Coordinates of C-alpha atoms in Angstrom, one line a residue:
T100 CA 46.0 86.6 129.4
L101 CA 46.6 83.9 132.1
S102 CA 50.4 84.2 131.5
G103 CA 50.2 88.0 131.9
V104 CA 48.1 87.7 135.1
G105 CA 50.6 85.1 136.5
K106 CA 53.4 87.5 135.7
V107 CA 51.8 90.3 137.6
I108 CA 51.0 88.1 140.7
A109 CA 54.6 86.8 140.8
G110 CA 56.4 90.1 140.2
Y111 CA 54.0 92.6 141.9
P112 CA 55.5 92.4 145.4
F113 CA 58.8 93.5 144.0
D114 CA 57.1 96.3 142.0
S115 CA 55.3 97.4 145.1
L116 CA 58.5 97.5 147.1
K117 CA 60.2 99.5 144.3
G118 CA 57.4 102.0 144.4
R119 CA 57.6 102.4 148.1
V120 CA 61.4 102.9 148.1
Q121 CA 61.0 105.5 145.3
G122 CA 58.1 107.3 146.9
G123 CA 58.6 106.7 150.6
D124 CA 60.8 108.1 153.3
Y125 CA 63.1 105.0 153.6
G126 CA 66.4 106.7 152.7
G127 CA 66.7 104.5 149.7
S128 CA 66.9 101.3 151.8
V129 CA 65.1 98.3 150.4
R130 CA 65.5 96.4 153.6
R131 CA 64.1 99.2 155.7
A132 CA 61.1 99.6 153.4
F133 CA 60.4 95.9 153.5
M134 CA 60.7 95.6 157.3
E135 CA 58.6 98.7 158.1
T136 CA 55.9 97.8 155.6
F137 CA 55.7 94.2 156.9
R138 CA 55.7 95.3 160.6
H139 CA 53.1 98.0 160.3
E140 CA 50.9 96.7 157.4
G141 CA 51.5 93.0 157.0
I142 CA 52.4 90.8 154.0
L143 CA 49.3 91.6 152.1
A144 CA 50.4 95.3 151.8
F145 CA 52.8 94.2 149.1
Y146 CA 49.8 93.2 147.0
Q147 CA 47.9 96.5 147.6
G148 CA 46.6 97.7 144.3
V149 CA 47.4 94.4 142.4
T150 CA 43.9 94.4 140.8
I151 CA 44.7 97.4 138.6
P152 CA 47.8 95.9 136.8
A153 CA 46.2 92.4 136.8
V154 CA 43.2 93.7 134.8
N155 CA 45.3 96.1 132.7
V156 CA 47.9 93.6 131.7
C157 CA 45.4 91.9 129.4
F158 CA 45.0 95.1 127.4
V159 CA 48.7 96.2 127.6
G160 CA 50.0 92.8 126.5
G161 CA 47.6 92.7 123.5
I162 CA 48.5 96.3 122.5
L163 CA 52.3 95.5 122.7
F164 CA 52.1 92.3 120.7
Y165 CA 49.7 93.8 118.1
V166 CA 51.7 97.0 117.5
N167 CA 55.0 95.1 117.5
G168 CA 53.7 92.6 115.0
A169 CA 52.2 95.3 112.8
I170 CA 55.5 97.2 112.6
R171 CA 57.4 94.1 111.8
N172 CA 54.9 93.2 109.0
F173 CA 55.2 96.8 107.7
Q174 CA 59.0 96.4 107.6
Q175 CA 58.8 93.0 106.0
P176 CA 55.4 92.3 104.3
D177 CA 56.3 88.8 103.3
G178 CA 58.1 88.0 106.5
I179 CA 60.7 85.7 104.8
E180 CA 64.0 87.1 105.8
P181 CA 65.1 87.2 109.5
Y182 CA 64.5 90.5 111.2
S183 CA 67.6 92.6 111.8
Y184 CA 68.4 94.0 115.2
L185 CA 67.4 97.5 114.0
Q186 CA 64.0 96.3 112.8
M187 CA 63.5 94.6 116.2
F188 CA 64.4 97.8 117.9
V189 CA 62.0 99.9 115.8
A190 CA 59.1 97.4 116.4
G191 CA 59.8 97.3 120.1
F192 CA 60.1 101.1 120.3
G193 CA 56.7 101.5 118.6
G194 CA 55.0 98.9 120.8
G195 CA 56.4 100.6 123.9
A196 CA 55.1 104.0 122.7
A197 CA 51.6 102.6 122.3
V198 CA 51.8 100.9 125.8
G199 CA 53.1 104.1 127.4
I200 CA 50.1 106.2 126.3
C201 CA 47.7 103.7 127.7
L202 CA 49.7 103.0 130.8
A203 CA 50.3 106.5 132.2
P204 CA 46.8 107.0 134.0
V205 CA 46.9 103.4 135.3
E206 CA 50.4 104.0 136.8
V207 CA 49.1 107.0 138.7
L208 CA 46.4 104.9 140.3
K209 CA 48.7 102.0 140.9
L210 CA 51.3 104.0 142.7
R211 CA 48.8 105.7 145.0
M212 CA 47.2 102.4 145.8
Q213 CA 50.6 100.9 146.7
L214 CA 51.2 103.8 149.1
L215 CA 47.7 103.9 150.5
N216 CA 48.5 101.9 153.7
K217 CA 51.7 103.9 154.2
V218 CA 49.8 107.2 154.2
A219 CA 47.3 105.8 156.7
V220 CA 50.1 104.6 159.0
E221 CA 51.9 107.9 158.8
E222 CA 48.8 109.9 159.6
A223 CA 47.9 107.7 162.6
L224 CA 51.5 107.8 163.9
T225 CA 51.6 111.6 163.5
N226 CA 48.4 111.9 165.5
D227 CA 49.9 109.6 168.2
V228 CA 53.0 111.7 168.4
Q229 CA 51.1 114.9 168.6
A230 CA 48.8 113.5 171.4
A231 CA 51.8 112.3 173.4
A232 CA 53.4 115.8 173.1
K233 CA 50.3 117.4 174.3
R234 CA 50.1 115.1 177.3
R235 CA 53.7 115.8 178.2
A236 CA 53.1 119.6 177.9
A237 CA 50.1 119.3 180.1
R238 CA 52.0 117.4 182.8
L239 CA 54.8 120.0 182.7
T240 CA 52.2 122.9 183.0
D241 CA 50.4 121.3 185.9
A242 CA 53.5 120.5 187.8
K243 CA 54.2 123.0 190.6
P244 CA 57.7 123.6 192.1
T245 CA 57.9 121.9 195.4
I246 CA 60.3 122.7 198.3
P247 CA 62.2 119.6 199.5
A248 CA 60.8 118.7 202.9
F249 CA 61.1 115.8 205.3
Q250 CA 58.7 113.0 204.3
T251 CA 57.5 110.1 206.4
T252 CA 57.6 106.5 205.2
A253 CA 53.9 106.6 204.6
Q254 CA 54.2 109.7 202.4
L255 CA 57.0 108.1 200.4
I256 CA 54.9 105.0 199.8
A257 CA 51.9 107.1 198.8
A258 CA 54.0 109.1 196.3
A259 CA 55.4 105.9 194.8
Q260 CA 51.9 104.5 194.4
K261 CA 50.8 107.7 192.7
K262 CA 53.7 107.5 190.3
D263 CA 52.9 103.9 189.5
R264 CA 49.2 104.8 188.8
S265 CA 50.4 107.5 186.4
A266 CA 52.7 105.1 184.6
V267 CA 49.8 102.6 184.2
A268 CA 47.5 105.3 182.9
E269 CA 50.2 106.4 180.4
A270 CA 50.7 102.8 179.2
K271 CA 46.9 102.4 178.7
T272 CA 46.9 105.6 176.7
Q273 CA 49.7 104.4 174.5
S274 CA 47.9 101.0 174.1
V275 CA 44.8 102.8 173.0
A276 CA 46.9 104.9 170.6
S277 CA 48.5 101.8 169.1
E278 CA 45.1 100.2 168.7
T279 CA 43.8 103.3 167.0
T280 CA 46.8 103.2 164.5
A281 CA 46.0 99.5 163.7
N282 CA 42.3 100.3 163.3
T283 CA 43.2 103.2 161.0
V284 CA 45.3 100.9 158.8
K285 CA 42.7 98.2 158.9
S286 CA 39.9 100.6 157.8
A287 CA 42.0 101.7 154.9
T288 CA 42.7 98.2 153.7
S289 CA 39.4 96.5 154.5
R290 CA 37.4 98.7 152.2
P291 CA 36.5 97.2 148.8
I292 CA 39.2 97.8 146.2
I293 CA 36.7 99.8 144.0
N294 CA 36.0 102.2 146.9
N295 CA 39.7 102.9 147.3
I296 CA 40.2 103.4 143.6
R297 CA 37.1 105.7 143.5
S298 CA 38.4 107.8 146.5
I299 CA 41.8 108.2 144.9
A300 CA 40.3 109.1 141.5
M301 CA 38.0 111.6 143.0
S302 CA 40.9 113.3 144.8
L303 CA 42.7 113.9 141.5
K304 CA 42.1 116.3 138.7
P305 CA 41.8 115.0 135.2
V306 CA 45.2 116.4 134.3
D307 CA 46.8 114.6 137.2
F308 CA 46.2 111.3 135.5
F309 CA 48.7 112.2 132.8
A310 CA 51.4 113.5 135.1
G311 CA 54.7 111.9 134.2
L312 CA 53.5 111.0 130.7
T313 CA 56.8 111.9 129.0
P314 CA 59.0 109.8 131.3
T315 CA 56.5 106.9 131.0
L316 CA 56.8 107.0 127.2
I317 CA 60.6 107.2 127.5
R318 CA 60.6 104.2 129.9
E319 CA 58.3 102.0 127.8
C320 CA 60.0 102.9 124.5
G321 CA 63.4 102.4 125.9
T322 CA 62.8 99.1 127.7
F323 CA 60.9 97.3 124.8
G324 CA 63.1 98.9 122.2
I325 CA 66.2 97.5 123.9
F326 CA 64.6 94.3 125.0
F327 CA 63.7 92.6 121.7
P328 CA 67.0 92.9 119.9
L329 CA 69.0 92.3 123.1
N330 CA 67.0 89.1 123.8
E331 CA 67.6 87.8 120.3
Y332 CA 71.3 88.5 120.6
L333 CA 71.6 86.8 124.0
K334 CA 69.5 83.8 122.8
R335 CA 71.9 83.3 119.9
K336 CA 74.9 83.5 122.1
I337 CA 73.5 81.2 124.8
A338 CA 72.2 78.7 122.3
L339 CA 75.5 78.5 120.6
K340 CA 77.4 77.9 123.8
R341 CA 74.8 75.8 125.7
D342 CA 72.9 74.0 123.0
K343 CA 75.6 74.0 120.3
L344 CA 73.0 75.5 118.1
D345 CA 73.7 78.2 115.5
L346 CA 70.5 80.3 115.5
E347 CA 71.7 82.4 112.5
M348 CA 71.8 79.2 110.5
V349 CA 68.4 78.2 111.9
A350 CA 67.0 81.6 110.7
R351 CA 68.4 81.1 107.2
R352 CA 66.8 77.6 107.0
Q353 CA 63.5 78.9 108.2
A354 CA 63.7 81.7 105.6
E355 CA 64.3 79.0 102.9
Q356 CA 61.2 77.0 104.0
K357 CA 59.1 80.1 104.1
R358 CA 60.2 81.1 100.6
A359 CA 59.5 77.6 99.4
R360 CA 56.0 77.6 100.8
L361 CA 55.4 81.1 99.5
Y362 CA 56.3 80.3 95.9
G363 CA 54.5 77.0 95.8
L364 CA 57.6 74.8 96.0
T365 CA 56.0 72.9 98.9
E366 CA 52.6 72.8 100.5
G367 CA 51.3 75.7 102.6
R368 CA 51.9 73.9 105.8
L369 CA 54.9 71.9 107.0
G370 CA 54.3 68.2 106.1
P371 CA 55.9 65.0 107.4
N372 CA 58.7 65.1 104.8
D373 CA 59.8 68.7 105.7
I374 CA 63.0 69.2 107.6
I375 CA 62.4 69.8 111.3
I376 CA 64.5 72.8 112.2
P377 CA 65.8 72.6 115.8
Q378 CA 65.0 75.3 118.3
P379 CA 66.7 76.5 121.4
C380 CA 65.6 74.7 124.6
F381 CA 63.2 76.2 127.1
T382 CA 66.0 77.0 129.6
T383 CA 68.0 78.9 127.0
R384 CA 64.9 81.1 126.1
V385 CA 64.2 81.8 129.7
L386 CA 67.8 82.8 130.4
A387 CA 67.9 85.1 127.4
A388 CA 64.6 86.8 128.0
G389 CA 65.2 87.2 131.8
I390 CA 68.7 88.6 131.4
A391 CA 67.6 90.9 128.6
G392 CA 64.7 92.1 130.8
M393 CA 67.1 93.0 133.6
L394 CA 69.6 94.7 131.4
C395 CA 67.0 96.8 129.5
W396 CA 65.9 98.4 132.8
L397 CA 69.4 99.7 133.7
P398 CA 69.6 102.7 131.2
V399 CA 65.9 103.8 131.8
Y400 CA 65.6 103.3 135.6
P401 CA 66.5 106.9 136.4
V402 CA 63.6 108.0 134.2
D403 CA 61.3 105.6 136.1
Q404 CA 62.3 107.3 139.3
I405 CA 61.5 110.7 137.8
K406 CA 58.1 109.3 136.6
T407 CA 57.3 108.1 140.1
K408 CA 58.1 111.4 141.6
M409 CA 56.0 113.3 139.1
Q410 CA 53.0 110.9 139.4
L411 CA 52.9 111.1 143.2
N412 CA 52.6 114.9 143.0
P413 CA 49.9 117.1 141.4
A414 CA 50.4 118.0 137.8
F415 CA 52.6 121.0 137.0
T416 CA 54.5 120.6 140.3
Y417 CA 57.6 120.5 138.1
K418 CA 58.1 122.5 134.9
S419 CA 59.2 119.3 133.0
W420 CA 60.6 115.9 133.6
L421 CA 64.1 117.3 133.3
H422 CA 63.3 119.8 136.0
C423 CA 62.0 117.0 138.2
G424 CA 65.2 115.0 137.6
A425 CA 67.4 118.0 138.4
E426 CA 65.5 118.6 141.7
I427 CA 65.9 114.9 142.7
V428 CA 69.7 115.1 142.0
R429 CA 70.0 118.3 143.9
N430 CA 68.2 117.1 147.0
E431 CA 69.2 113.4 147.1
G432 CA 72.2 113.0 144.8
I433 CA 72.5 110.7 141.8
K434 CA 73.0 107.3 143.5
V435 CA 70.2 107.6 146.1
G436 CA 67.9 109.9 144.1
L437 CA 67.9 108.1 140.8
Y438 CA 68.8 104.5 141.6
K439 CA 67.0 103.7 144.9
G440 CA 64.7 100.7 144.5
L441 CA 66.8 99.3 141.7
A442 CA 67.4 95.9 143.3
P443 CA 63.7 94.8 143.6
C444 CA 63.1 96.1 140.1
L445 CA 65.8 93.9 138.7
V446 CA 64.6 90.9 140.7
R447 CA 61.1 91.4 139.3
A448 CA 62.3 92.0 135.7
F449 CA 63.8 88.5 135.3
P450 CA 60.6 86.4 135.7
A451 CA 58.3 89.1 134.3
Y452 CA 60.0 89.6 131.0
A453 CA 60.8 85.9 130.6
A454 CA 57.1 85.0 131.0
Q455 CA 56.0 87.9 128.7
Y456 CA 58.4 87.1 125.9
L457 CA 57.8 83.4 126.0
L458 CA 54.1 84.1 125.5
F459 CA 54.9 86.5 122.6
E460 CA 57.1 83.8 121.0
K461 CA 54.4 81.2 121.4
L462 CA 51.8 83.4 119.8
T463 CA 54.0 84.3 116.8
R464 CA 54.9 80.6 116.2
S465 CA 51.2 79.7 116.3
E466 CA 50.5 82.4 113.7
E467 CA 53.3 81.0 111.5
R468 CA 51.8 77.5 111.6

């Protein structure tokens, strides 16, 4: 649980930035999204809504590990032989399906919380622009055509002073408008988190919480289905090159020890005379899990973009997730429409998946002991 919360806290700013690029009007630019968010809302805006995934990760991680382990046990009840890549894919796919069903409503709330400040800023700035336009229109309406005439020095000075007073008044008006914008953003962020969640939930219909369910399932099934076998493959390759350790041989020796314990050839637990089988070092496991986490996002990222688009709109705005994808491509193109926000997603994926899988590995080894 603590590892999962730490993973969320470390990776959430990148996830928040990804959500803003996907759902905001930043032209697909990560730099622009970061600078505008930081300038208008401050650094804490990147943690807006972090409470939701921090609480949810405890349940999601438990569901993923439980379902993944249950499917592995179903495929190999005795658990002696090493799991094949196909078995790892099936177990990860099933765990992802269970996670996706539970995650869809939470993703809707999280995305809207991430964009809460942005909406407040846009509304305040829109009001400022409209007010400024009204003031300009009023000045143009009140202005009367004058006939050029000879003016004395005193008259010219009086006219200049009147113009200066108008400029000062305009500057004061703009200052008040800027302060109003800041107060609007502050009021949106200073409210208790539960109040913001309640207001967002009350504005949605029950069916809106399951908008984008299909792409959510595809994303979770795809990422975890790819991650587990890819992580094992990379770990074997990196361990062989970096640690000079053949993990396939290690797996065979582990199977022999399990078989010996199962059939009573040794005691149930490893004793002092048992052979200590070497394991890959911590750095190797971190590299394998982090790289696998980044690579598993590449094929499913367009689906994540479709999911975000569907969850930020009312249910049934699009006929299906394919229709939503077609609209995105038609309006924005493939590169901008389906791959904007990819960079922060990949940066987040490395530490997030490394921490998550190392926890999974630690738990499974504890069970084996």
